[in-house]
Amino acid sequence: QLQLTNSGGGSVQTGGSLRLSCTASGFTLTDHDVAWFRQAPGNECELVMTRRTDGTTTYSDSVKGRFTISPDNAQNTVYLQMNSLKPEDTGMYYCAHSVARASLSRDDPNYWGQGTQVTVSS
C-alpha cells in the first residue's frame, strides 16, 4: 500500500518554529520529487516548497530564508522546517510526491498526505 503521512503541525505564536513530517510507506520517498503545499481557508492551494531528486529545492518568495526541506532516508521521511513563522503562514499543509502526477489527482492518497494544520497567532 502506498501512503504518505503528514504530522508535526500545531499552534505557535509569531516567530515560532515547527517541523512538519512527510513519511512514506511502501516506497522510497526520496526517489521522487517531494513538495509541500498549503491552503488557508477560502484560498487556493499554494505551492510552498519542492525538493527534486537531485536534492535541489525551489521555494516561494514568501518563505525564502525561513523554510527548508531536508530528508531522513533512514526514516523514509522528508521534513519541512519552518522558522520565524508569521500569521500568514497559517493553513493546512500537505506533502505530495511525484508532483506532476499528484497535480492531476488531488485527492489520491497514493500521491498526497492527509495534511497537518499550522496555526500562527499574532
Coordinates of N, CA, C and O in Angstrom, one line a residue:
Q1 N 0.8 -1.2 0.0 CA 0.0 0.0 0.0 C 0.9 1.2 0.0 O 1.8 1.4 0.8
L2 N 0.6 2.2 -0.9 CA 1.4 3.4 -1.0 C 0.6 4.5 -0.2 O -0.6 4.6 -0.3
Q3 N 1.4 5.2 0.7 CA 0.7 6.2 1.5 C 1.8 7.2 2.0 O 2.9 6.8 2.3
L4 N 1.3 8.4 2.1 CA 2.1 9.5 2.8 C 1.3 9.9 4.0 O 0.1 10.1 4.0
T5 N 2.1 10.1 5.1 CA 1.5 10.6 6.4 C 2.2 11.9 6.8 O 3.4 12.0 6.8
N6 N 1.3 12.9 7.0 CA 1.8 14.2 7.5 C 1.6 14.3 9.0 O 0.6 13.9 9.5
S7 N 2.5 15.0 9.6 CA 2.4 15.2 11.0 C 3.3 16.4 11.4 O 4.0 16.9 10.6
G8 N 3.2 16.9 12.6 CA 4.1 18.0 13.1 C 3.4 19.3 13.2 O 4.1 20.3 13.7
G9 N 2.2 19.5 12.7 CA 1.5 20.8 12.8 C 1.2 21.1 14.3 O 1.3 20.3 15.2
G10 N 0.7 22.3 14.4 CA 0.4 22.8 15.8 C 0.1 24.3 15.7 O 0.0 24.9 14.7
S11 N -0.1 24.8 16.9 CA -0.4 26.2 17.1 C 0.8 26.9 17.8 O 1.3 26.5 18.9
V12 N 1.4 27.9 17.2 CA 2.5 28.7 17.7 C 2.3 30.2 17.6 O 1.4 30.6 16.8
Q13 N 3.0 30.9 18.3 CA 3.0 32.4 18.2 C 3.9 32.9 17.1 O 4.9 32.1 16.6
T14 N 3.7 34.1 16.6 CA 4.6 34.7 15.6 C 6.1 34.6 16.1 O 6.4 34.8 17.2
G15 N 6.9 34.1 15.1 CA 8.3 34.0 15.4 C 8.7 32.6 15.8 O 9.9 32.3 15.9
G16 N 7.7 31.7 16.1 CA 8.0 30.4 16.5 C 8.4 29.5 15.3 O 8.4 29.9 14.2
S17 N 8.6 28.2 15.7 CA 9.1 27.2 14.7 C 8.3 25.9 14.8 O 7.8 25.6 15.9
L18 N 8.1 25.3 13.7 CA 7.5 23.9 13.6 C 8.3 23.1 12.6 O 8.9 23.7 11.7
R19 N 8.3 21.8 12.8 CA 8.9 20.9 11.8 C 7.8 19.9 11.4 O 7.3 19.1 12.2
L20 N 7.4 20.0 10.2 CA 6.4 19.1 9.6 C 7.1 17.8 9.0 O 8.2 18.0 8.4
S21 N 6.5 16.7 9.1 CA 7.0 15.5 8.6 C 6.1 14.9 7.5 O 4.9 15.0 7.5
C22 N 6.8 14.4 6.5 CA 6.1 13.6 5.4 C 6.8 12.3 5.3 O 7.9 12.2 4.9
T23 N 6.1 11.3 5.8 CA 6.6 9.9 5.9 C 5.9 9.0 4.9 O 4.7 9.0 4.9
A24 N 6.7 8.2 4.2 CA 6.2 7.3 3.2 C 6.1 5.9 3.7 O 7.0 5.5 4.4
S25 N 5.1 5.2 3.2 CA 5.0 3.7 3.4 C 4.9 3.1 2.1 O 4.1 3.5 1.2
G26 N 5.7 2.0 1.9 CA 5.6 1.2 0.7 C 6.4 1.6 -0.5 O 6.4 1.0 -1.5
F27 N 7.2 2.7 -0.4 CA 8.1 3.1 -1.4 C 9.1 4.1 -0.8 O 8.9 4.6 0.3
T28 N 10.2 4.3 -1.5 CA 11.3 5.2 -1.0 C 10.9 6.6 -1.4 O 11.0 7.0 -2.6
L29 N 10.7 7.5 -0.5 CA 10.2 8.8 -0.8 C 11.1 9.6 -1.6 O 10.7 10.3 -2.5
T30 N 12.4 9.6 -1.3 CA 13.4 10.5 -1.9 C 13.8 10.0 -3.3 O 14.6 10.6 -4.0
D31 N 13.2 8.9 -3.8 CA 13.3 8.5 -5.2 C 12.4 9.4 -6.0 O 12.5 9.3 -7.3
H32 N 11.6 10.2 -5.4 CA 10.7 11.1 -6.1 C 10.8 12.5 -5.7 O 11.3 12.8 -4.6
D33 N 10.4 13.4 -6.5 CA 10.3 14.8 -6.1 C 9.2 14.9 -5.1 O 8.2 14.2 -5.1
V34 N 9.5 15.8 -4.1 CA 8.5 16.0 -3.0 C 8.2 17.5 -2.9 O 9.1 18.3 -3.0
A35 N 7.0 17.8 -2.6 CA 6.6 19.2 -2.5 C 5.7 19.3 -1.3 O 5.0 18.4 -0.9
W36 N 5.7 20.5 -0.7 CA 4.8 20.9 0.3 C 3.9 22.0 -0.2 O 4.3 23.0 -0.9
F37 N 2.6 21.9 0.0 CA 1.6 22.8 -0.3 C 0.9 23.3 0.9 O 0.9 22.6 2.0
R38 N 0.2 24.4 0.9 CA -0.6 24.8 2.0 C -1.9 25.5 1.4 O -1.9 26.1 0.3
Q39 N -2.9 25.5 2.2 CA -4.2 26.1 1.9 C -4.8 26.7 3.1 O -5.1 26.0 4.1
A40 N -5.0 28.0 3.0 CA -5.7 28.7 4.1 C -7.2 28.7 3.7 O -7.6 28.6 2.6
P41 N -8.0 28.9 4.7 CA -9.5 28.9 4.5 C -9.9 29.9 3.4 O -9.5 31.1 3.4
G42 N -10.6 29.4 2.4 CA -11.1 30.2 1.3 C -10.1 30.5 0.2 O -10.4 31.2 -0.7
N43 N -8.9 30.0 0.4 CA -7.8 30.3 -0.6 C -7.5 29.1 -1.4 O -7.8 28.0 -1.1
E44 N -6.8 29.3 -2.5 CA -6.3 28.2 -3.4 C -5.1 27.6 -2.7 O -4.4 28.2 -1.9
C45 N -4.9 26.3 -3.1 CA -3.8 25.6 -2.6 C -2.5 26.2 -3.2 O -2.4 26.4 -4.4
E46 N -1.6 26.5 -2.3 CA -0.4 27.2 -2.7 C 0.9 26.3 -2.6 O 1.1 25.7 -1.6
L47 N 1.6 26.3 -3.7 CA 2.9 25.6 -3.6 C 3.9 26.3 -2.8 O 4.2 27.5 -3.1
V48 N 4.4 25.7 -1.7 CA 5.3 26.4 -0.8 C 6.8 26.1 -1.1 O 7.6 27.0 -1.2
M49 N 7.1 24.8 -1.3 CA 8.5 24.4 -1.5 C 8.5 23.0 -2.1 O 7.7 22.2 -1.9
T50 N 9.6 22.8 -2.9 CA 9.8 21.5 -3.5 C 11.2 21.0 -3.3 O 12.1 21.8 -3.2
R51 N 11.4 19.7 -3.3 CA 12.7 19.1 -3.3 C 12.7 18.1 -4.5 O 11.9 17.2 -4.6
R52 N 13.7 18.3 -5.4 CA 13.9 17.4 -6.5 C 14.7 16.2 -6.1 O 15.4 16.2 -5.0
T53 N 14.8 15.2 -7.0 CA 15.5 14.0 -6.6 C 17.0 14.2 -6.6 O 17.7 13.5 -5.9
D54 N 17.5 15.3 -7.2 CA 18.9 15.6 -7.1 C 19.2 16.5 -5.9 O 20.4 16.9 -5.7
G55 N 18.3 16.7 -5.0 CA 18.5 17.5 -3.8 C 18.2 19.0 -3.9 O 18.2 19.6 -2.8
T56 N 18.1 19.5 -5.1 CA 17.8 20.9 -5.2 C 16.4 21.3 -4.8 O 15.5 20.4 -4.8
T57 N 16.2 22.5 -4.4 CA 14.9 22.9 -3.9 C 14.5 24.2 -4.6 O 15.3 25.0 -5.2
T58 N 13.2 24.4 -4.7 CA 12.6 25.6 -5.1 C 11.6 26.0 -4.0 O 11.2 25.2 -3.2
Y59 N 11.3 27.3 -4.0 CA 10.5 27.8 -2.9 C 9.8 29.1 -3.3 O 10.3 29.8 -4.2
S60 N 8.7 29.4 -2.7 CA 8.1 30.7 -2.9 C 8.8 31.8 -2.2 O 9.4 31.6 -1.2
D61 N 8.6 33.0 -2.7 CA 9.3 34.2 -2.1 C 8.8 34.4 -0.7 O 9.6 34.9 0.1
S62 N 7.6 34.0 -0.4 CA 7.0 34.2 0.9 C 7.7 33.5 2.0 O 7.6 33.8 3.2
V63 N 8.4 32.4 1.7 CA 9.1 31.5 2.7 C 10.6 31.6 2.6 O 11.3 30.9 3.3
K64 N 11.1 32.3 1.7 CA 12.5 32.4 1.4 C 13.3 32.8 2.7 O 12.9 33.7 3.4
G65 N 14.3 32.0 3.0 CA 15.1 32.2 4.2 C 14.5 31.8 5.5 O 15.1 31.9 6.5
R66 N 13.3 31.2 5.5 CA 12.6 30.8 6.7 C 12.3 29.3 6.7 O 12.3 28.7 7.8
F67 N 12.0 28.7 5.5 CA 11.6 27.3 5.4 C 12.7 26.6 4.7 O 13.3 27.1 3.8
T68 N 13.0 25.3 5.2 CA 13.9 24.4 4.5 C 13.3 23.0 4.4 O 12.5 22.6 5.3
I69 N 13.7 22.3 3.4 CA 13.3 20.9 3.3 C 14.6 20.0 3.5 O 15.6 20.3 2.9
S70 N 14.4 19.0 4.3 CA 15.5 18.0 4.5 C 15.0 16.6 4.6 O 14.0 16.4 5.1
P71 N 15.8 15.7 4.0 CA 15.4 14.3 4.0 C 16.0 13.5 5.2 O 17.1 13.9 5.6
D72 N 15.4 12.5 5.6 CA 15.9 11.5 6.5 C 15.6 10.1 5.9 O 14.5 9.6 6.1
N73 N 16.6 9.6 5.2 CA 16.3 8.4 4.4 C 16.1 7.2 5.3 O 15.3 6.3 5.0
A74 N 16.7 7.2 6.5 CA 16.6 6.1 7.4 C 15.1 6.0 7.9 O 14.6 4.9 8.2
Q75 N 14.5 7.1 8.0 CA 13.1 7.2 8.4 C 12.1 7.3 7.3 O 10.9 7.3 7.5
N76 N 12.6 7.3 6.1 CA 11.8 7.5 4.9 C 10.9 8.7 5.0 O 9.7 8.6 4.7
T77 N 11.5 9.8 5.4 CA 10.8 11.0 5.8 C 11.4 12.2 5.2 O 12.7 12.2 5.1
V78 N 10.6 13.1 4.8 CA 11.1 14.4 4.3 C 10.5 15.5 5.3 O 9.3 15.5 5.5
Y79 N 11.3 16.3 5.8 CA 10.9 17.3 6.8 C 10.8 18.7 6.1 O 11.5 19.1 5.3
L80 N 9.8 19.5 6.6 CA 9.7 20.9 6.3 C 9.9 21.6 7.6 O 9.1 21.6 8.5
Q81 N 11.1 22.2 7.7 CA 11.4 23.0 8.9 C 11.0 24.5 8.6 O 11.4 25.1 7.7
M82 N 10.1 25.0 9.5 CA 9.6 26.3 9.4 C 10.0 27.1 10.6 O 9.6 26.8 11.7
N83 N 10.7 28.2 10.3 CA 11.2 29.1 11.3 C 10.6 30.5 11.1 O 10.1 30.8 10.0
S84 N 10.7 31.3 12.1 CA 10.2 32.7 12.0 C 8.8 32.8 11.4 O 8.5 33.5 10.5
L85 N 7.9 31.9 12.0 CA 6.6 31.8 11.4 C 5.8 33.1 11.6 O 5.9 33.9 12.6
K86 N 4.9 33.3 10.6 CA 4.1 34.5 10.6 C 2.6 34.1 10.5 O 2.3 33.0 10.1
P87 N 1.7 35.0 10.9 CA 0.3 34.6 10.8 C -0.1 34.2 9.4 O -1.0 33.3 9.3
E88 N 0.5 34.8 8.4 CA 0.1 34.4 7.0 C 0.6 33.0 6.6 O 0.2 32.6 5.5
D89 N 1.4 32.4 7.5 CA 1.7 31.0 7.2 C 0.7 30.0 7.7 O 0.8 28.8 7.4
T90 N -0.4 30.5 8.3 CA -1.4 29.7 8.8 C -2.1 28.9 7.6 O -2.4 29.5 6.6
G91 N -2.4 27.7 7.8 CA -3.1 26.9 6.8 C -2.9 25.4 7.0 O -2.2 25.0 8.0
M92 N -3.6 24.7 6.2 CA -3.4 23.2 6.2 C -2.3 22.9 5.2 O -2.3 23.3 4.1
Y93 N -1.3 22.2 5.7 CA -0.1 21.8 4.9 C -0.2 20.4 4.5 O -0.5 19.5 5.3
Y94 N 0.1 20.2 3.2 CA 0.1 18.8 2.6 C 1.4 18.6 1.9 O 1.9 19.5 1.2
C95 N 1.9 17.4 2.0 CA 3.0 17.0 1.2 C 2.5 16.1 0.0 O 1.5 15.5 0.2
A96 N 3.3 16.1 -1.0 CA 3.0 15.3 -2.2 C 4.2 14.8 -2.8 O 5.3 15.5 -2.8
H97 N 4.2 13.7 -3.4 CA 5.3 13.2 -4.2 C 4.9 13.0 -5.7 O 3.7 13.0 -6.0
S98 N 5.9 13.0 -6.5 CA 5.7 12.9 -8.0 C 4.7 13.9 -8.4 O 3.5 13.6 -8.8
V99 N 5.1 15.2 -8.2 CA 4.2 16.3 -8.2 C 3.4 16.4 -9.5 O 2.2 16.8 -9.5
A100 N 4.0 16.2 -10.6 CA 3.3 16.3 -11.9 C 2.1 15.4 -11.9 O 1.0 15.8 -12.4
R101 N 2.3 14.2 -11.4 CA 1.1 13.2 -11.4 C 0.2 13.6 -10.2 O -1.0 13.5 -10.4
A102 N 0.7 14.0 -9.1 CA -0.1 14.4 -8.0 C -1.1 15.5 -8.4 O -2.2 15.5 -7.9
S103 N -0.6 16.4 -9.2 CA -1.4 17.6 -9.5 C -2.6 17.2 -10.3 O -3.6 17.9 -10.4
L104 N -2.6 16.0 -11.0 CA -3.7 15.6 -11.7 C -4.7 14.7 -10.9 O -5.8 14.4 -11.4
S105 N -4.3 14.4 -9.7 CA -5.1 13.5 -8.8 C -5.0 14.1 -7.4 O -4.4 13.5 -6.5
R106 N -5.7 15.2 -7.2 CA -5.5 16.0 -6.0 C -6.0 15.2 -4.8 O -5.5 15.4 -3.7
D107 N -6.9 14.3 -4.9 CA -7.4 13.5 -3.7 C -6.9 12.1 -3.7 O -7.5 11.3 -2.9
D108 N -5.9 11.8 -4.4 CA -5.3 10.4 -4.5 C -4.3 10.2 -3.4 O -3.2 10.8 -3.4
P109 N -4.6 9.4 -2.4 CA -3.7 9.2 -1.3 C -2.4 8.5 -1.7 O -1.5 8.4 -0.9
N110 N -2.3 8.0 -2.9 CA -1.1 7.4 -3.4 C 0.0 8.5 -3.6 O 1.2 8.2 -3.6
Y111 N -0.5 9.8 -3.7 CA 0.4 10.9 -4.0 C 0.4 12.0 -3.0 O 1.3 12.8 -2.9
W112 N -0.6 12.0 -2.1 CA -0.8 13.1 -1.2 C -0.9 12.6 0.2 O -1.6 11.6 0.5
G113 N -0.3 13.4 1.1 CA -0.5 13.2 2.5 C -1.9 13.7 2.9 O -2.5 14.5 2.2
Q114 N -2.3 13.4 4.2 CA -3.6 13.8 4.6 C -3.7 15.2 5.1 O -4.8 15.8 5.4
G115 N -2.5 15.9 5.3 CA -2.5 17.2 5.8 C -2.3 17.4 7.3 O -2.6 16.5 8.0
T116 N -1.7 18.5 7.7 CA -1.5 18.8 9.1 C -1.7 20.3 9.2 O -1.2 21.1 8.4
Q117 N -2.4 20.7 10.3 CA -2.8 22.1 10.4 C -1.7 22.9 11.1 O -1.1 22.5 12.2
V118 N -1.4 24.0 10.6 CA -0.5 25.0 11.2 C -1.2 26.3 11.5 O -1.8 26.9 10.5
T119 N -1.2 26.7 12.7 CA -1.8 28.0 13.1 C -0.8 28.9 13.8 O -0.2 28.5 14.7
V120 N -0.6 30.1 13.3 CA 0.3 31.1 13.8 C -0.5 32.3 14.3 O -1.1 32.9 13.5
S121 N -0.4 32.6 15.5 CA -1.1 33.7 16.1 C -0.2 34.9 16.3 O 1.0 34.8 16.5
S122 N -0.8 36.1 16.3 CA -0.1 37.3 16.4 C 0.4 37.5 17.9 O -0.3 37.1 18.8

